[in-house]
GROMACS .gro file of C-alpha atoms in nm:
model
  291
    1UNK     CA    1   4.425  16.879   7.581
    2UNK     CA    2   4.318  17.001   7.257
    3UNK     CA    3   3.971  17.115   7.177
    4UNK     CA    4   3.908  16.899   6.785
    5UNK     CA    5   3.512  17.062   6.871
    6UNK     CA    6   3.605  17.308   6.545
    7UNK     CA    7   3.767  17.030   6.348
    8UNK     CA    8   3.511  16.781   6.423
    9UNK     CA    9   3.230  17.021   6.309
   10UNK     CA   10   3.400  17.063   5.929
   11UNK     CA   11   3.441  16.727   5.910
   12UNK     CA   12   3.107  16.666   6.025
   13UNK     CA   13   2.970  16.958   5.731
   14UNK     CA   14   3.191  16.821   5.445
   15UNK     CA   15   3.047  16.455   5.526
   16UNK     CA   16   2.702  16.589   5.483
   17UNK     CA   17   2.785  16.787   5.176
   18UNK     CA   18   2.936  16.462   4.995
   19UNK     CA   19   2.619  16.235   5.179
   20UNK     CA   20   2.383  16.488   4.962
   21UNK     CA   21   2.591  16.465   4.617
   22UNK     CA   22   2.600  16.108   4.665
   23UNK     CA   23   2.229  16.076   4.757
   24UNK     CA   24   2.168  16.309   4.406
   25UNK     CA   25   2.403  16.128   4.199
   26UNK     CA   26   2.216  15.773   4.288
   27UNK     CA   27   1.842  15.930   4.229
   28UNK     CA   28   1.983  16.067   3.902
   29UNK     CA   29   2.058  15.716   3.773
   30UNK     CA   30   1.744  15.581   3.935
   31UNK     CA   31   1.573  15.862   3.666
   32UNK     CA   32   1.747  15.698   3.446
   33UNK     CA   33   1.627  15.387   3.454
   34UNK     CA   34   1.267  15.511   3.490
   35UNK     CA   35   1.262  15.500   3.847
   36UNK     CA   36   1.137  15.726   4.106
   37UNK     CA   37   1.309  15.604   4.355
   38UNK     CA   38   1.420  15.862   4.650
   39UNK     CA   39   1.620  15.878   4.937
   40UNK     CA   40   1.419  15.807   5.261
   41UNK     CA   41   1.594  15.996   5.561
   42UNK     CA   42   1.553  15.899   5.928
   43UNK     CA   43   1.725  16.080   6.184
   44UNK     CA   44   1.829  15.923   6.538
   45UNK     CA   45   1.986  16.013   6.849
   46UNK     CA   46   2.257  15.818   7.036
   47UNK     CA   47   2.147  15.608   7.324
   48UNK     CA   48   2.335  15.713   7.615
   49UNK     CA   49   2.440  15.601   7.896
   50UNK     CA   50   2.478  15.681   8.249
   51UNK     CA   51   2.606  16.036   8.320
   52UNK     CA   52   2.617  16.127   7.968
   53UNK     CA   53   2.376  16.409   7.849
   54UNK     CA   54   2.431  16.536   7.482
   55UNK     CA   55   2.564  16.228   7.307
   56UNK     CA   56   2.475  16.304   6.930
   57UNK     CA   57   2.352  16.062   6.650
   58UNK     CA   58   2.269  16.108   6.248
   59UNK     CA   59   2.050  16.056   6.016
   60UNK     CA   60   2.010  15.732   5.820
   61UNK     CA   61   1.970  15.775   5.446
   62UNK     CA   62   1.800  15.430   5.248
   63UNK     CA   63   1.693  15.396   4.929
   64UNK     CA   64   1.500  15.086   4.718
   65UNK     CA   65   1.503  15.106   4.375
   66UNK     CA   66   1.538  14.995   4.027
   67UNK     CA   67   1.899  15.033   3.982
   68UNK     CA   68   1.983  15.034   4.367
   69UNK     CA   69   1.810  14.739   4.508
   70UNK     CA   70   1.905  14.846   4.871
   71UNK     CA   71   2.163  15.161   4.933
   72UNK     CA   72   2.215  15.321   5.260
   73UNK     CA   73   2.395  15.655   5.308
   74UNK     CA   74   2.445  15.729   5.670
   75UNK     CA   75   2.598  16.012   5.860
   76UNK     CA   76   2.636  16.028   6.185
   77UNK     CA   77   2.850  16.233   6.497
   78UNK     CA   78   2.850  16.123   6.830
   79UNK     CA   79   3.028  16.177   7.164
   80UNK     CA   80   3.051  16.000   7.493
   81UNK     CA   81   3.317  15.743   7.671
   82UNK     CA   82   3.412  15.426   7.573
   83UNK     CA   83   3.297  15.130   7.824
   84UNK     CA   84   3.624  15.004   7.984
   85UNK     CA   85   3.609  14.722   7.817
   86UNK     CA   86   3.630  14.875   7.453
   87UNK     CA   87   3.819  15.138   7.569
   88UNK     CA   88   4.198  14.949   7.548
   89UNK     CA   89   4.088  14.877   7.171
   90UNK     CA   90   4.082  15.224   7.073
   91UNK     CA   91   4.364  15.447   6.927
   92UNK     CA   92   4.450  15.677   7.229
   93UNK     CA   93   4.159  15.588   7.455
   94UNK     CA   94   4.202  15.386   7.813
   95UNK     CA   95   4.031  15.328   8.137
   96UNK     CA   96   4.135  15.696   8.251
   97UNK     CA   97   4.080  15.875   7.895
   98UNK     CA   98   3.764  15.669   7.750
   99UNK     CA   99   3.616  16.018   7.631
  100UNK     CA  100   3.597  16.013   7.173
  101UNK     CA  101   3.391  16.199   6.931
  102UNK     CA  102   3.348  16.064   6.606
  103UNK     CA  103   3.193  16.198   6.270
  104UNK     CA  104   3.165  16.039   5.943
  105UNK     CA  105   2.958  15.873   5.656
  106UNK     CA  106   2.957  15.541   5.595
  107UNK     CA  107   2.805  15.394   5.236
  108UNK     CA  108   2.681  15.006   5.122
  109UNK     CA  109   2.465  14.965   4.793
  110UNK     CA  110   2.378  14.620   4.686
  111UNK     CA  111   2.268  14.655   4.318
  112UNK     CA  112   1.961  14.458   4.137
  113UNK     CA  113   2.160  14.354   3.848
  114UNK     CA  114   2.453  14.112   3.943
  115UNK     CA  115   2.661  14.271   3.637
  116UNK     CA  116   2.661  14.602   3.814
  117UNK     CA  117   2.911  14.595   4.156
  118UNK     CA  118   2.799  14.648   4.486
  119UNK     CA  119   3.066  14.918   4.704
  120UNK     CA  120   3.157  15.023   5.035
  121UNK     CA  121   3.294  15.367   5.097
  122UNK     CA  122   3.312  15.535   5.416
  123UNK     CA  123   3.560  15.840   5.571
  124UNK     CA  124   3.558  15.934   5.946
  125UNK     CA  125   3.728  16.169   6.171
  126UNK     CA  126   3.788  16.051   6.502
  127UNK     CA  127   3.937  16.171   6.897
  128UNK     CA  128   4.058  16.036   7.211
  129UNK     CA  129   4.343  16.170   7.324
  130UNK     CA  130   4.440  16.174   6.966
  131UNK     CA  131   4.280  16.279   6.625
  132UNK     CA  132   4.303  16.086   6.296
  133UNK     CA  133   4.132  16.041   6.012
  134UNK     CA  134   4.066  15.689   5.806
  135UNK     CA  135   3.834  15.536   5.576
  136UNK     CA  136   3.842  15.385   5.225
  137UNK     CA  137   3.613  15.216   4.958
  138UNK     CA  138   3.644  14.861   4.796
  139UNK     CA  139   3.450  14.715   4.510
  140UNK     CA  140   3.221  14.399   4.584
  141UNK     CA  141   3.168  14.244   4.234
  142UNK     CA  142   2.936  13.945   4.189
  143UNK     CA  143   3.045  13.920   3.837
  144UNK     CA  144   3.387  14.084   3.812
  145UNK     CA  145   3.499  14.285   3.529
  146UNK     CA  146   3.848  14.321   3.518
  147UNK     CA  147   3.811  14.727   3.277
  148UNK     CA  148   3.619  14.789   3.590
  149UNK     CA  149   3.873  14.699   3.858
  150UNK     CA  150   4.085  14.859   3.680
  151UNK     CA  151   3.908  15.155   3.649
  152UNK     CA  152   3.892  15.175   4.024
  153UNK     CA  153   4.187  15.134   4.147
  154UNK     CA  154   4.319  15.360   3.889
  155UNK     CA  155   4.118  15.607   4.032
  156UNK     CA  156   4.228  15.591   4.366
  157UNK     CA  157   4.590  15.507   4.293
  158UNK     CA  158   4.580  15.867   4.068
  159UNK     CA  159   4.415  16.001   4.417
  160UNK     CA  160   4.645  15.896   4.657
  161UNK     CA  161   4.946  16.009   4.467
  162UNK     CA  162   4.850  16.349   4.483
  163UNK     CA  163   4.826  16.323   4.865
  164UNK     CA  164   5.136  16.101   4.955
  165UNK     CA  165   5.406  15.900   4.840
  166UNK     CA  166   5.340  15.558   4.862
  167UNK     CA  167   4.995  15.600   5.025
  168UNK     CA  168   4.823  15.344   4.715
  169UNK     CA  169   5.036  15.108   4.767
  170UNK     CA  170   5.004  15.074   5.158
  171UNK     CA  171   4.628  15.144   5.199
  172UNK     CA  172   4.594  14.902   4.862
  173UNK     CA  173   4.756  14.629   5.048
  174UNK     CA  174   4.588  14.750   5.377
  175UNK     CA  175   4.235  14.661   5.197
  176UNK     CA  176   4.329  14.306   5.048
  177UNK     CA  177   4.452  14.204   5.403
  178UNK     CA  178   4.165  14.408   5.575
  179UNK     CA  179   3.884  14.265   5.373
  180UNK     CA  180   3.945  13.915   5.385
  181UNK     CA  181   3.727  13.623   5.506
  182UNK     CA  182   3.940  13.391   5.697
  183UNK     CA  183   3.727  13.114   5.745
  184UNK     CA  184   3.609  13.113   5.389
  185UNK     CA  185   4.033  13.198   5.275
  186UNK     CA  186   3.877  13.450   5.002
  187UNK     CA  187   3.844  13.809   4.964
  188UNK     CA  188   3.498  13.961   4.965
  189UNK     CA  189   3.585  14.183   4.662
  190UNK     CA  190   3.858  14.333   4.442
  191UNK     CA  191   3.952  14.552   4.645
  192UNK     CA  192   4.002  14.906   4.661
  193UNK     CA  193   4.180  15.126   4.961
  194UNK     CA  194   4.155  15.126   5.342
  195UNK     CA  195   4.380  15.322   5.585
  196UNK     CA  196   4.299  15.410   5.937
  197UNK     CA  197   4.439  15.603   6.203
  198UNK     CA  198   4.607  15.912   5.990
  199UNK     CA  199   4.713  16.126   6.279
  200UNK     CA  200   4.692  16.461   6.325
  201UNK     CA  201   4.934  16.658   6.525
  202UNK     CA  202   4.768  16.896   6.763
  203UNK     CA  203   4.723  17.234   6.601
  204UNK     CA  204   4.905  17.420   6.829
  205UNK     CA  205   5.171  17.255   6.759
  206UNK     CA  206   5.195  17.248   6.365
  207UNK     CA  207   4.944  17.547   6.289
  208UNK     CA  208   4.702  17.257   6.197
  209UNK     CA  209   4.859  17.174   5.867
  210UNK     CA  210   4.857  16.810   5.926
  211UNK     CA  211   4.477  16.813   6.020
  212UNK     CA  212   4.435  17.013   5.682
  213UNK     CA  213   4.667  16.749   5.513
  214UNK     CA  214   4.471  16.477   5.616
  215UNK     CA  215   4.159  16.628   5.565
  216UNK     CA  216   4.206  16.715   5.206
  217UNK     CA  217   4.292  16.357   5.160
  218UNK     CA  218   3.989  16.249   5.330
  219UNK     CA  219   3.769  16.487   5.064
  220UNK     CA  220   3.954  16.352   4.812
  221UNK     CA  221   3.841  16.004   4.894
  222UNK     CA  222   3.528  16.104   4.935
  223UNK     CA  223   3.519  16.276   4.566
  224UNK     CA  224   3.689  16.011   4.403
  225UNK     CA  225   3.449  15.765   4.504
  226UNK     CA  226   3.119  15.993   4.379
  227UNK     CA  227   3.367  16.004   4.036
  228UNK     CA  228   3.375  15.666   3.922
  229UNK     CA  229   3.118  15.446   4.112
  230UNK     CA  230   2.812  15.635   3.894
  231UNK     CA  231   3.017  15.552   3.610
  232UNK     CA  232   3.060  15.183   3.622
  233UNK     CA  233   2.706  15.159   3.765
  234UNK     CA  234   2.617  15.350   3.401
  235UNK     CA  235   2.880  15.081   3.247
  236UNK     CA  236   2.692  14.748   3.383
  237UNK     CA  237   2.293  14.847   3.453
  238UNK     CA  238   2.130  14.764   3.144
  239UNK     CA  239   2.333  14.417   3.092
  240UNK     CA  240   2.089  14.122   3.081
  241UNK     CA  241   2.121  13.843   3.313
  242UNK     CA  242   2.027  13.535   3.406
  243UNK     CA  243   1.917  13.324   3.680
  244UNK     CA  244   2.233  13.139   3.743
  245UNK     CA  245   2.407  13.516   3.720
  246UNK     CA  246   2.107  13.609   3.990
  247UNK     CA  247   2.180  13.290   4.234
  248UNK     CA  248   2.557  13.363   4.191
  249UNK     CA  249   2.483  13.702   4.347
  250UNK     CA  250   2.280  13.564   4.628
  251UNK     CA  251   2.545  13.361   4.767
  252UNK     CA  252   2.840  13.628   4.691
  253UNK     CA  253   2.589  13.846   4.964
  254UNK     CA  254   2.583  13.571   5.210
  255UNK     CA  255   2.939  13.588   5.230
  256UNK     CA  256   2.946  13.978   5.208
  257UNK     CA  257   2.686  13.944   5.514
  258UNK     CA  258   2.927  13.727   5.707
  259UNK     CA  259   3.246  13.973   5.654
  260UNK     CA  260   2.996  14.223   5.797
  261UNK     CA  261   2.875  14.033   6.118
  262UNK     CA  262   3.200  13.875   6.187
  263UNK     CA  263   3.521  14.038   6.157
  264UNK     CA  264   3.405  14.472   6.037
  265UNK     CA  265   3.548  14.680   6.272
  266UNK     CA  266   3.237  14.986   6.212
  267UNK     CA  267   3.008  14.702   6.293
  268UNK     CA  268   3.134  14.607   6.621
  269UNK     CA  269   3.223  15.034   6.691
  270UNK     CA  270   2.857  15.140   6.613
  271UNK     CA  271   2.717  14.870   6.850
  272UNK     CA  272   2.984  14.897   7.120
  273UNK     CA  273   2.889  15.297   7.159
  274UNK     CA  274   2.512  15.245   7.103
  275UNK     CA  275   2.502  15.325   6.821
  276UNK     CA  276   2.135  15.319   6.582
  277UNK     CA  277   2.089  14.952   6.517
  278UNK     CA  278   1.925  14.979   6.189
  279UNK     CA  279   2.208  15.262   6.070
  280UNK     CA  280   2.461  15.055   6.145
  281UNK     CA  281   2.310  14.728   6.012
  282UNK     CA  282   2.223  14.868   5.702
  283UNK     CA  283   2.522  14.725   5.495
  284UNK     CA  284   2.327  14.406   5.509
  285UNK     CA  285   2.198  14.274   5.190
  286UNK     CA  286   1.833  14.251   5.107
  287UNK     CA  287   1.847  13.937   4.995
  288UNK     CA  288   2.095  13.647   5.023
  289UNK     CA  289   2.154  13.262   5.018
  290UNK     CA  290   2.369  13.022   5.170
  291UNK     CA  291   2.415  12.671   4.990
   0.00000   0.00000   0.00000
């Protein structure tokens, strides 16, 4: 079987790398807004289980501020075997191969201003008896704009062009069907892009140019996202609101909170392979009503 250990450990350094631009990029509008405001990091270690040893963990990255009423940055990389259970539900994992690793960062800021959109961005690399890479980030607009759903799917479309032919318009439509909320029949956003399970061949077999495809994809993603989120925060931060405007924005987060707890696949993956509890329940708004 193929050793990823190498792979997984640039993934796991470019994740950090675009964590820490990220993290920069926020305080820098935080300064902006007369806030001091700074990243709080927490590192944790996996719980494991029995007959594991080294399992890995992360560090959990949370901020409270002006701009940023609650935004969590997390990386993490961890190792073990699926339960047998959870196994069957996993790309290339079973009852006889429940071994993974998994790397990535996984972002949620709720904003203080309901004019300015809350986002979710994350990219991962993960193995079983296969490797593949997936991710994606969607807008979560209390008050949509339409310039600024525009703006960010133009981004992304212009991004996945580069990397494949047709990839916008499949991980485009992937999103609006992935982040949906049956039992309310509405979207929790505008959408954005979401694909999972890009394979990678082993690199033995293609010299590892489909890893390095998929990986420069994955970056791309990644840099994309730190391109044009700081700019429509910039767009929408100093727009006065209201209360009705503030109360619309509650109850936009309760249903945000339900997608979350009910039907997000990183949610139920985090707690299925003990993952940290307060990592993984970070994308959980500070504040939110139900009428």
């Amino acid at each position: 079987m193929t050793d990823w250990t190498p792979y997984t450990q640039r993934a796991k350094t470019w994740f950090e790398a675009l964590r820490d631009g990220i993290c920069a990029e926020f305080e820098k509008i935080e300064r902006e807004a007369g806030s001091d405001a700074s990243f709080q990091y927490k590192p944790w270690t996996r719980d494991a289980v029995a007959g594991e040893a080294d399992t890995g963990g992360g560090v959990q990255g949370l901020m409270k501020g002006k701009v940023f009423e609650k935004v969590g940055v997390n990386v993490s990389t961890v190792h073990g075997a699926f339960s047998p259970q959870f196994a069957a539900s996993i790309n290339g994992a079973s009852v006889e191969n429940p071994g993974f690793t998994a790397t990535g960062i996984s972002l949620v800021a709720h904003m203080a201003n309901p004019h300015v959109p809350a986002v979710h961005m994350n990219t991962r690399f993960l193995t079983t008896t296969k490797a593949w890479f997936g991710g994606g980030a969607d807008l979560n607009p209390p008050l949509p704009y339409d310039e600024d759903t525009a703006d960010f799917h133009a981004a992304f479309k212009a991004t996945c062009d580069a990397h494949g032919e047709g990839y916008y318009e499949r991980y485009k439509a992937w999103a609006d069907d992935y982040f949906y909320i049956p039992h309310r029949k509405v979207h929790r956003g505008v959408g954005g892009i979401f694909y999972d399970h890009l394979e990678c061949a082993p690199p033995e077999s293609d010299g590892s140019a489909g890893w390095e495809a998929n990986f420069a994809f994955t970056k791309a993603v990644g840099e994309t996202f730190l391109s044009i989120f700081p700019q429509l925060v910039r767009r929408r931060m100093g727009i006065a609101f209201d209360a009705a405007q503030k109360q619309q924005q509650l109850e936009w987060r309760g249903r945000y909170a339900e997608f979350n707890l009910v039907y997000d696949r990183g949610t139920l993956f985090g707690l299925k392979t003990g993952g940290n509890i307060d990592a993984i329940l970070m994308s959980l708004p500070p504040e939110a009503v139900w009428s």
